[in-house]
């Protein structure tokens, strides 16, 4: 399927302002605790002693804005017992709330934490790529809101042709699990997945 | 720990116990029939069989507590093609209905022994398939603590161990009850069935205990070897935060399935010590049940997903 939609995230220009997260929350009126788009803050570093006895620090930090990647191999869709979690022709993965039983199995399975449970209504919710905006010819709310122009969307083949194929950097999971339709321009300090040199410092936000 | 995970702990443990009881009971009945005929074999096992019913129904009802939107529950079997959760639900429903039909046939002695045995065999096979599906549900590539052959092995150990000890307790209680009421058909034969059954149950328990004590260290070592952040966090949840519970689980398992069982092996053959055998059987069952529930609690507690 050639025309699957995906996101492109440029970590070299992201300032971690979280305008994307807030725009998403506002557009879909998400309750407290439910954030379809989140910005992971990954930092590390330490003091190193030089041969001459002086000390230097090598602290680093970078941001990764992440929502659902509308994966080519969506594990959430595979495990959902009701088919509430389903994938459209254009690649958008959505929850059909009238079918969802709120078992939260998709939440266990997705390594990006994309499916988020709405306690009030007892069903799963997640990024729907602002398909209503797309129909009106507009950009998804997160993309439109980014003041640094770090976030784009488009047909994944084009995004890959233009920006490369990288889809895994710490703290993201390996890309081969779900084959996310995501392209990342890594920050110059980006660590490879599974690296222990840094850690996610805002786990309560993602 | 989310409160709704209690419903999963209860459902998986109790359902596995029910499947195990059904399977073990079937085995006991098969051998007892060959040696003493079906009427003698039915005396103790029919009541034990009926005890499984309420247990299964309880387990099925508890699952609704886990759902955010129980009204949609019938939808849960609409993805049999790819979702093990769907398959688990479907098999649980089929096992429940099949078990009920079999219990009714057995209680009312509907149809011939051969037909009943065939139905029983099919239901037992569905039950074992259900346990298999239950394990598959947790083999998620994104959760290292669950994605292990140990999940499958442990689920089957729980099934057969709790099943054996539950049947053992049910047999002693039924034997004592029927004897005190004076309605036991042929006391000698029944005692023979009781003591042989208990001795086999002890042997099965000891083997399962041995396997469990090999699987646990292998599982933890393998998880440590994977070394991912999620895997290490899971180990720490089991051994550090859950350390006391984990130790308690192992001790209860060892005392229940090991020590009490061995004593039971000795008392099972002397008729004037059936009340001691009864206490032992019941304590062994209770200890192992608590141990299994603790084990399952730690299983859910150790859930750590890779990625975000
Ligand atoms: S990111 Fe998660 S929720 Fe989105 S399609 Fe992939 S597996 Fe499913
Ligand atoms: S919570 Fe809803 S969408 Fe997620 S797996 Fe369960 S039924 Fe499917």
Coordinates of C-alpha atoms and ligand atoms in Angstrom, one line a residue:
Chain A
X1 CA 0.0 0.0 0.0
X2 CA 1.9 3.0 -1.3
X3 CA -0.1 5.9 0.0
X4 CA 0.0 5.2 3.8
X5 CA 0.2 8.3 5.9
X6 CA 3.0 9.0 8.4
X7 CA 4.7 11.6 10.5
X8 CA 8.1 13.2 10.1
X9 CA 9.8 14.5 13.2
X10 CA 12.9 16.7 13.1
X11 CA 14.7 16.4 16.5
X12 CA 17.4 18.9 15.5
X13 CA 15.0 21.8 15.6
X14 CA 12.5 20.7 18.3
X15 CA 12.8 22.9 21.4
X16 CA 10.6 20.7 23.6
X17 CA 7.9 23.4 23.9
X18 CA 5.1 20.8 23.6
X19 CA 2.8 23.0 21.5
X20 CA 2.0 19.8 19.5
X21 CA 0.9 18.0 22.6
X22 CA -1.3 20.9 23.8
X23 CA -2.8 21.5 20.3
X24 CA -3.7 17.8 20.1
X25 CA -5.2 17.9 23.6
X26 CA -7.2 21.0 22.7
X27 CA -8.4 19.8 19.3
X28 CA -9.7 16.5 20.6
X29 CA -10.7 17.8 24.0
X30 CA -8.8 15.1 25.9
X31 CA -9.4 14.6 29.6
X32 CA -6.7 14.8 32.3
X33 CA -4.2 12.0 31.9
X34 CA -5.0 11.3 28.2
X35 CA -2.4 12.7 25.8
X36 CA -2.4 11.3 22.3
X37 CA 0.8 13.2 21.4
X38 CA 3.5 13.4 24.0
X39 CA 7.1 14.8 24.0
X40 CA 9.6 12.4 25.6
X41 CA 12.6 14.1 27.2
X42 CA 15.7 12.0 27.0
X43 CA 18.8 13.1 28.9
X44 CA 22.1 11.8 30.3
X45 CA 25.7 12.7 30.8
X46 CA 28.3 12.8 33.6
X47 CA 31.5 14.4 34.7
X48 CA 34.6 13.2 33.0
X49 CA 38.1 13.8 34.4
X50 CA 40.7 14.8 31.8
X51 CA 44.3 13.6 31.9
X52 CA 45.4 17.0 33.2
X53 CA 43.0 16.7 36.2
X54 CA 40.3 19.1 35.0
X55 CA 36.7 18.0 34.9
X56 CA 34.3 18.4 32.1
X57 CA 30.6 17.5 31.8
X58 CA 29.1 15.8 28.7
X59 CA 25.4 16.4 29.5
X60 CA 23.0 16.0 26.6
X61 CA 19.2 16.2 26.1
X62 CA 16.9 15.9 23.3
X63 CA 13.2 15.6 22.6
X64 CA 11.0 13.2 20.7
X65 CA 7.5 14.1 19.9
X66 CA 5.5 10.9 19.5
X67 CA 1.9 10.0 18.9
X68 CA 0.5 6.9 17.2
X69 CA 2.6 5.9 14.2
X70 CA -0.2 4.3 12.3
X71 CA 2.1 1.3 11.9
X72 CA 2.4 -1.0 8.9
X73 CA 2.2 -3.9 11.3
X74 CA 0.0 -2.5 14.1
X75 CA 0.2 -4.9 17.0
X76 CA -2.8 -3.0 18.6
X77 CA -5.0 -4.1 15.7
X78 CA -3.7 -7.6 15.8
X79 CA -4.4 -8.2 19.5
X80 CA -7.7 -6.3 19.9
X81 CA -10.4 -8.9 20.5
X82 CA -13.3 -6.8 19.2
X83 CA -11.8 -5.3 16.0
X84 CA -12.6 -1.9 17.6
X85 CA -9.0 -1.1 16.8
X86 CA -8.8 -1.1 13.1
X87 CA -6.8 0.2 10.2
X88 CA -8.3 2.2 7.3
X89 CA -7.2 2.0 3.7
X90 CA -5.1 5.1 4.1
X91 CA -3.3 3.5 7.0
X92 CA -4.9 5.5 9.8
X93 CA -5.4 3.3 12.8
X94 CA -8.5 4.2 14.8
X95 CA -10.7 3.0 17.7
X96 CA -14.3 2.3 16.8
X97 CA -15.6 3.3 20.3
X98 CA -19.0 1.6 19.8
X99 CA -17.2 -1.8 19.6
X100 CA -14.5 -1.3 22.3
X101 CA -15.0 -3.2 25.5
X102 CA -12.3 -1.3 27.3
X103 CA -10.1 -4.4 28.0
X104 CA -7.0 -2.2 27.6
X105 CA -5.1 -5.0 25.8
X106 CA -4.0 -2.7 23.0
X107 CA -2.5 -0.5 25.6
X108 CA -0.4 -3.4 26.9
X109 CA 0.7 -4.3 23.5
X110 CA 1.7 -1.0 21.8
X111 CA 5.3 -0.1 22.5
X112 CA 4.6 3.6 21.8
X113 CA 2.0 4.0 24.5
X114 CA -0.3 5.4 21.9
X115 CA -3.7 3.9 22.9
X116 CA -4.9 5.8 25.9
X117 CA -7.8 4.8 28.1
X118 CA -10.5 7.2 28.8
X119 CA -11.7 6.3 32.3
X120 CA -14.8 8.4 32.1
X121 CA -16.3 6.6 29.2
X122 CA -14.5 3.3 29.7
X123 CA -13.2 3.0 26.2
X124 CA -9.8 3.2 24.5
X125 CA -8.9 6.4 22.6
X126 CA -6.0 7.3 20.4
X127 CA -4.6 9.6 17.8
X128 CA -6.8 9.5 14.7
X129 CA -4.5 11.6 12.5
X130 CA -7.1 14.4 12.7
X131 CA -8.8 12.7 9.8
X132 CA -11.6 15.3 9.9
X133 CA -9.0 18.0 9.3
X134 CA -7.4 16.0 6.5
X135 CA -10.8 15.8 4.8
X136 CA -11.0 19.6 4.9
X137 CA -7.6 19.8 3.4
X138 CA -6.0 21.0 6.7
X139 CA -3.0 19.6 8.5
X140 CA -3.3 17.7 11.8
X141 CA -3.5 20.0 14.8
X142 CA 0.0 19.0 16.1
X143 CA 1.7 19.6 12.8
X144 CA 0.0 23.0 12.4
X145 CA 0.9 24.1 15.9
X146 CA 4.6 23.4 15.9
X147 CA 6.4 26.8 16.0
X148 CA 9.8 25.2 15.1
X149 CA 8.5 23.3 12.1
X150 CA 9.8 20.1 13.6
X151 CA 6.7 18.1 12.8
X152 CA 5.3 17.2 9.4
X153 CA 3.0 14.6 7.9
X154 CA 2.5 13.1 4.5
X155 CA 2.6 9.9 2.5
X156 CA 5.2 7.8 4.1
X157 CA 7.0 6.9 0.9
X158 CA 7.6 10.6 0.1
X159 CA 8.7 11.4 3.7
X160 CA 11.2 8.5 3.5
X161 CA 12.5 9.6 0.1
X162 CA 13.1 13.1 1.4
X163 CA 14.2 12.5 5.0
X164 CA 15.6 9.0 5.2
X165 CA 14.4 5.9 7.0
X166 CA 15.3 6.3 10.6
X167 CA 12.5 5.4 13.0
X168 CA 14.2 4.3 16.1
X169 CA 16.3 6.3 18.6
X170 CA 16.3 6.1 22.4
X171 CA 13.9 6.0 24.2
X172 CA 11.7 4.6 21.4
X173 CA 11.3 0.8 20.9
X174 CA 12.9 -1.2 18.0
X175 CA 11.0 -0.4 14.8
X176 CA 10.8 -4.0 13.6
X177 CA 8.0 -4.8 16.1
X178 CA 5.3 -2.7 14.5
X179 CA 7.0 -1.0 11.5
X180 CA 5.9 2.5 12.4
X181 CA 5.2 5.0 9.7
X182 CA 7.5 7.5 11.2
X183 CA 10.7 9.2 10.0
X184 CA 13.0 10.9 12.4
X185 CA 15.8 13.3 11.8
X186 CA 17.9 12.5 14.8
X187 CA 19.4 15.1 17.1
X188 CA 23.2 15.2 17.0
X189 CA 23.3 13.7 20.5
X190 CA 20.8 10.9 19.7
X191 CA 21.5 7.6 21.3
X192 CA 20.6 4.3 19.7
X193 CA 17.7 2.3 21.0
X194 CA 18.4 0.3 24.1
X195 CA 21.2 2.7 25.1
X196 CA 21.7 3.1 28.8
X197 CA 23.7 6.3 28.6
X198 CA 20.6 8.4 29.2
X199 CA 17.1 8.1 30.5
X200 CA 13.6 9.3 30.0
X201 CA 13.2 12.0 32.6
X202 CA 9.5 12.8 32.2
X203 CA 7.9 9.3 32.4
X204 CA 4.8 10.7 34.0
X205 CA 4.1 12.8 30.9
X206 CA 4.5 10.1 28.3
Chain B
X1 CA -1.4 -2.1 40.4
X2 CA -4.7 -1.3 39.0
X3 CA -7.7 -2.7 40.9
X4 CA -9.1 -4.3 37.8
X5 CA -6.1 -6.5 37.6
X6 CA -7.4 -8.4 40.6
X7 CA -10.1 -9.6 38.3
X8 CA -7.5 -11.0 35.9
X9 CA -5.6 -12.7 38.8
X10 CA -8.8 -14.4 40.0
X11 CA -10.0 -15.3 36.5
X12 CA -6.8 -16.9 35.3
X13 CA -6.0 -18.7 38.5
X14 CA -9.5 -20.0 39.1
X15 CA -10.2 -20.9 35.5
X16 CA -7.0 -22.8 35.4
X17 CA -7.9 -24.6 38.6
X18 CA -11.2 -25.6 37.1
X19 CA -9.7 -26.9 33.9
X20 CA -7.1 -28.8 36.0
X21 CA -9.8 -30.3 38.2
X22 CA -11.8 -31.4 35.2
X23 CA -8.8 -33.1 33.6
X24 CA -7.5 -34.8 36.8
X25 CA -11.0 -35.9 37.7
X26 CA -11.3 -37.4 34.2
X27 CA -8.1 -39.3 34.7
X28 CA -9.1 -40.6 38.1
X29 CA -12.5 -41.6 36.8
X30 CA -11.0 -43.4 33.9
X31 CA -8.7 -45.6 36.0
X32 CA -11.2 -46.1 38.7
X33 CA -13.8 -47.3 36.1
X34 CA -11.3 -49.8 34.7
X35 CA -10.6 -51.3 38.0
X36 CA -13.9 -51.0 39.9
X37 CA -16.6 -50.3 37.3
X38 CA -18.3 -47.1 36.6
X39 CA -20.8 -47.1 39.4
X40 CA -18.1 -47.3 42.1
X41 CA -16.1 -44.7 40.2
X42 CA -19.0 -42.3 40.1
X43 CA -19.6 -42.2 43.8
X44 CA -16.8 -39.7 44.8
X45 CA -16.2 -38.0 41.5
X46 CA -19.8 -36.9 40.6
X47 CA -19.9 -34.6 43.6
X48 CA -16.4 -33.3 42.9
X49 CA -17.5 -32.6 39.3
X50 CA -20.5 -30.5 40.4
X51 CA -18.2 -28.4 42.6
X52 CA -16.4 -27.2 39.5
X53 CA -19.5 -25.5 38.2
X54 CA -19.9 -22.6 40.6
X55 CA -16.1 -22.0 40.4
X56 CA -16.2 -21.6 36.7
X57 CA -19.2 -19.3 36.8
X58 CA -17.5 -17.1 39.4
X59 CA -14.4 -16.9 37.2
X60 CA -16.5 -15.9 34.2
X61 CA -18.4 -13.2 36.1
X62 CA -15.3 -11.7 37.6
X63 CA -13.9 -10.9 34.1
X64 CA -16.6 -8.4 33.6
X65 CA -15.0 -6.3 36.3
X66 CA -12.0 -5.9 34.2
X67 CA -13.8 -4.3 31.3
X68 CA -14.2 -0.6 31.0
X69 CA -17.3 -1.1 28.9
X70 CA -18.9 -4.4 29.8
X71 CA -22.0 -3.8 27.7
X72 CA -19.9 -4.5 24.6
X73 CA -18.7 -7.8 26.0
X74 CA -20.3 -10.0 23.3
X75 CA -18.0 -8.2 20.8
X76 CA -15.0 -9.8 22.5
X77 CA -15.1 -12.8 20.2
X78 CA -15.1 -10.9 16.9
X79 CA -11.4 -11.1 16.2
X80 CA -10.7 -14.9 16.3
X81 CA -8.5 -14.5 13.3
X82 CA -5.7 -12.7 15.0
X83 CA -6.4 -12.0 18.6
X84 CA -5.5 -14.6 21.3
X85 CA -7.7 -12.6 23.7
X86 CA -10.7 -13.3 21.4
X87 CA -9.7 -17.0 21.3
X88 CA -9.3 -17.1 25.0
X89 CA -12.8 -15.7 25.6
X90 CA -14.3 -18.0 23.0
X91 CA -12.7 -21.1 24.5
X92 CA -13.7 -20.1 28.0
X93 CA -17.3 -19.8 26.9
X94 CA -17.2 -23.2 25.1
X95 CA -15.5 -24.9 28.0
X96 CA -18.1 -23.5 30.4
X97 CA -21.0 -24.6 28.3
X98 CA -19.4 -28.0 27.4
X99 CA -18.6 -28.6 31.1
X100 CA -22.2 -27.8 32.1
X101 CA -23.5 -30.3 29.5
X102 CA -21.1 -33.0 30.6
X103 CA -21.9 -32.4 34.3
X104 CA -25.6 -32.7 33.5
X105 CA -25.2 -35.9 31.5
X106 CA -23.0 -37.4 34.2
X107 CA -25.3 -36.4 37.1
X108 CA -28.5 -37.7 35.4
X109 CA -26.6 -40.6 33.8
X110 CA -27.9 -39.5 30.4
X111 CA -26.7 -41.7 27.5
X112 CA -24.1 -44.5 27.7
X113 CA -20.8 -44.5 29.5
X114 CA -18.9 -44.3 26.1
X115 CA -20.8 -41.3 24.9
X116 CA -20.3 -39.5 28.3
X117 CA -16.6 -40.4 28.3
X118 CA -16.3 -39.0 24.8
X119 CA -18.0 -35.7 25.7
X120 CA -15.8 -35.5 28.8
X121 CA -12.7 -36.0 26.7
X122 CA -13.7 -33.3 24.3
X123 CA -14.4 -30.9 27.1
X124 CA -11.1 -31.7 28.8
X125 CA -9.3 -31.0 25.5
X126 CA -11.1 -27.7 25.1
X127 CA -10.0 -26.8 28.6
X128 CA -6.4 -27.5 27.9
X129 CA -6.6 -25.5 24.7
X130 CA -8.1 -22.7 26.8
X131 CA -5.0 -22.7 29.1
X132 CA -2.8 -22.6 26.0
X133 CA -4.7 -19.6 24.7
X134 CA -4.6 -17.9 28.1
X135 CA -0.8 -18.2 28.0
X136 CA -0.6 -17.0 24.4
X137 CA -2.4 -13.8 25.4
X138 CA 0.6 -12.8 27.5
X139 CA 3.3 -13.6 24.9
X140 CA 3.5 -10.0 23.8
X141 CA 6.8 -9.1 22.1
X142 CA 6.6 -5.8 23.9
X143 CA 6.5 -7.2 27.4
X144 CA 9.8 -9.2 28.1
X145 CA 8.6 -10.4 31.5
X146 CA 5.7 -12.2 29.9
X147 CA 7.1 -13.1 26.5
X148 CA 8.7 -16.3 27.7
X149 CA 8.0 -20.1 27.5
X150 CA 7.9 -19.9 31.3
X151 CA 4.5 -18.3 31.0
X152 CA 3.1 -21.3 29.2
X153 CA 4.8 -23.8 31.5
X154 CA 3.7 -22.0 34.6
X155 CA 0.1 -21.7 33.5
X156 CA 0.0 -25.5 32.9
X157 CA 1.7 -26.1 36.3
X158 CA -0.9 -24.0 38.0
X159 CA -3.6 -25.8 36.1
X160 CA -2.5 -29.3 37.0
X161 CA -1.3 -28.6 40.5
X162 CA -4.3 -26.7 41.7
X163 CA -6.5 -29.2 39.8
X164 CA -4.9 -32.2 41.6
X165 CA -5.0 -30.7 45.0
X166 CA -8.6 -29.5 44.6
X167 CA -9.7 -32.9 43.5
X168 CA -7.8 -34.4 46.4
X169 CA -9.6 -32.2 48.9
X170 CA -12.9 -32.7 47.3
X171 CA -12.5 -36.5 47.4
X172 CA -11.6 -36.6 51.1
X173 CA -14.4 -34.3 52.0
X174 CA -16.9 -36.3 50.0
X175 CA -15.7 -39.6 51.4
X176 CA -16.0 -38.4 55.0
X177 CA -19.4 -36.8 54.3
X178 CA -20.9 -39.9 52.6
X179 CA -19.4 -42.2 55.2
X180 CA -20.8 -40.2 58.1
X181 CA -24.2 -40.2 56.5
X182 CA -23.8 -43.9 55.9
X183 CA -24.7 -43.6 52.2
X184 CA -21.4 -44.8 50.9
X185 CA -22.1 -47.8 48.7
X186 CA -19.0 -50.1 49.3
X187 CA -16.8 -48.5 51.9
X188 CA -13.7 -50.7 51.2
X189 CA -13.8 -50.1 47.5
X190 CA -14.4 -46.3 48.0
X191 CA -11.5 -46.1 50.5
X192 CA -9.3 -47.9 47.9
X193 CA -10.3 -45.4 45.3
X194 CA -9.7 -42.5 47.7
X195 CA -6.2 -43.6 48.9
X196 CA -5.0 -44.6 45.4
X197 CA -6.2 -41.2 44.1
X198 CA -4.5 -39.3 46.9
X199 CA -1.3 -41.1 46.4
X200 CA -1.2 -40.4 42.7
X201 CA -2.1 -36.8 43.4
X202 CA 0.9 -36.5 45.7
X203 CA 3.2 -37.9 43.1
X204 CA 1.9 -35.5 40.4
X205 CA 2.3 -32.6 42.8
X206 CA 5.8 -33.5 43.6
X207 CA 6.8 -33.7 39.9
X208 CA 5.1 -30.4 39.2
X209 CA 6.8 -28.8 42.2
X210 CA 10.1 -30.0 40.9
X211 CA 9.5 -28.6 37.4
X212 CA 8.3 -25.2 38.9
X213 CA 11.5 -24.9 41.0
X214 CA 13.6 -25.5 37.9
X215 CA 11.6 -23.1 35.7
X216 CA 11.6 -20.1 38.1
X217 CA 15.4 -19.6 38.2
X218 CA 15.8 -20.3 34.5
X219 CA 13.1 -17.7 33.8
X220 CA 14.8 -15.1 36.0
X221 CA 18.2 -15.8 34.6
X222 CA 16.9 -15.5 31.0
X223 CA 15.2 -12.2 31.8
X224 CA 18.4 -10.9 33.4
X225 CA 20.4 -12.0 30.3
X226 CA 18.1 -10.0 28.0
X227 CA 19.3 -7.0 29.9
X228 CA 16.8 -4.5 28.4
X229 CA 15.5 -1.7 30.7
X230 CA 12.1 -3.3 30.8
X231 CA 13.4 -6.8 31.6
X232 CA 15.6 -5.5 34.4
X233 CA 12.8 -3.4 35.8
X234 CA 10.6 -6.5 35.8
X235 CA 13.2 -8.5 37.7
X236 CA 13.5 -5.7 40.3
X237 CA 9.7 -5.7 40.7
X238 CA 9.7 -9.4 41.4
X239 CA 12.8 -9.7 43.6
X240 CA 13.1 -6.3 45.2
X241 CA 9.7 -4.7 45.6
X242 CA 7.9 -8.0 45.5
X243 CA 10.7 -9.9 47.3
X244 CA 8.8 -10.8 50.4
X245 CA 5.7 -12.0 48.5
X246 CA 7.9 -13.9 46.1
X247 CA 9.7 -15.7 49.0
X248 CA 6.3 -16.3 50.7
X249 CA 5.0 -17.8 47.4
X250 CA 7.9 -20.2 47.2
X251 CA 7.7 -21.3 50.8
X252 CA 3.9 -21.9 50.6
X253 CA 4.4 -23.8 47.4
X254 CA 7.1 -25.9 48.9
X255 CA 5.3 -26.6 52.1
X256 CA 1.9 -27.2 50.4
X257 CA 2.8 -29.3 47.4
X258 CA 6.0 -30.8 49.0
X259 CA 5.8 -31.4 52.7
X260 CA 2.1 -31.7 53.3
X261 CA 1.9 -33.9 50.2
X262 CA 4.5 -36.3 51.5
X263 CA 2.8 -36.7 54.9
X264 CA -0.5 -37.2 53.0
X265 CA 1.2 -40.0 51.0
X266 CA 1.8 -41.8 54.3
X267 CA -1.6 -41.2 56.0
X268 CA -3.6 -41.9 52.8
X269 CA -3.5 -45.6 53.2
X270 CA -4.7 -45.9 56.8
X271 CA -8.4 -45.8 57.1
X272 CA -8.6 -44.7 60.8
X273 CA -6.5 -41.6 59.9
X274 CA -8.7 -40.2 57.2
X275 CA -9.4 -37.1 59.3
X276 CA -5.7 -36.3 59.4
X277 CA -5.5 -37.0 55.6
X278 CA -8.3 -34.6 55.2
X279 CA -6.5 -31.8 57.1
X280 CA -3.4 -32.4 55.1
X281 CA -5.2 -32.5 51.8
X282 CA -7.1 -29.3 52.6
X283 CA -4.0 -27.5 53.9
X284 CA -1.9 -28.5 50.9
X285 CA -4.6 -27.1 48.6
X286 CA -5.0 -23.9 50.6
X287 CA -1.3 -23.2 50.7
X288 CA -0.8 -23.9 47.0
X289 CA -3.9 -21.8 46.2
X290 CA -2.5 -18.8 48.1
X291 CA 0.9 -19.4 46.6
X292 CA -0.5 -19.4 43.1
X293 CA -2.5 -16.3 43.6
X294 CA 0.6 -14.5 44.9
X295 CA 2.5 -15.8 41.9
X296 CA -0.1 -14.5 39.6
X297 CA -0.1 -11.2 41.4
X298 CA 3.6 -10.9 40.9
X299 CA 3.2 -11.9 37.2
X300 CA 0.9 -8.9 36.6
X301 CA 3.0 -6.6 38.8
X302 CA 6.1 -7.4 36.8
X303 CA 4.5 -6.1 33.6
X304 CA 6.9 -3.7 32.1
X305 CA 6.6 -2.7 28.4
X306 CA 9.5 -1.8 26.2
X307 CA 9.4 1.6 24.6
X308 CA 7.3 4.4 25.9
Ligands
LIG1 S1 1.8 3.2 17.4 FE1 0.8 1.7 18.7 S2 -1.4 2.2 18.6 FE2 -0.4 3.2 16.8 S3 -0.6 1.8 15.1 FE3 1.4 1.4 16.1 S4 1.0 -0.3 17.5 FE4 -1.0 0.7 17.0
LIG2 S1 -9.4 -1.6 24.8 FE1 -10.9 -1.6 23.1 S2 -9.6 -1.1 21.3 FE2 -8.2 -1.8 23.0 S3 -7.9 -4.0 22.7 FE3 -9.7 -3.7 24.1 S4 -11.5 -3.7 22.8 FE4 -9.7 -3.3 21.4

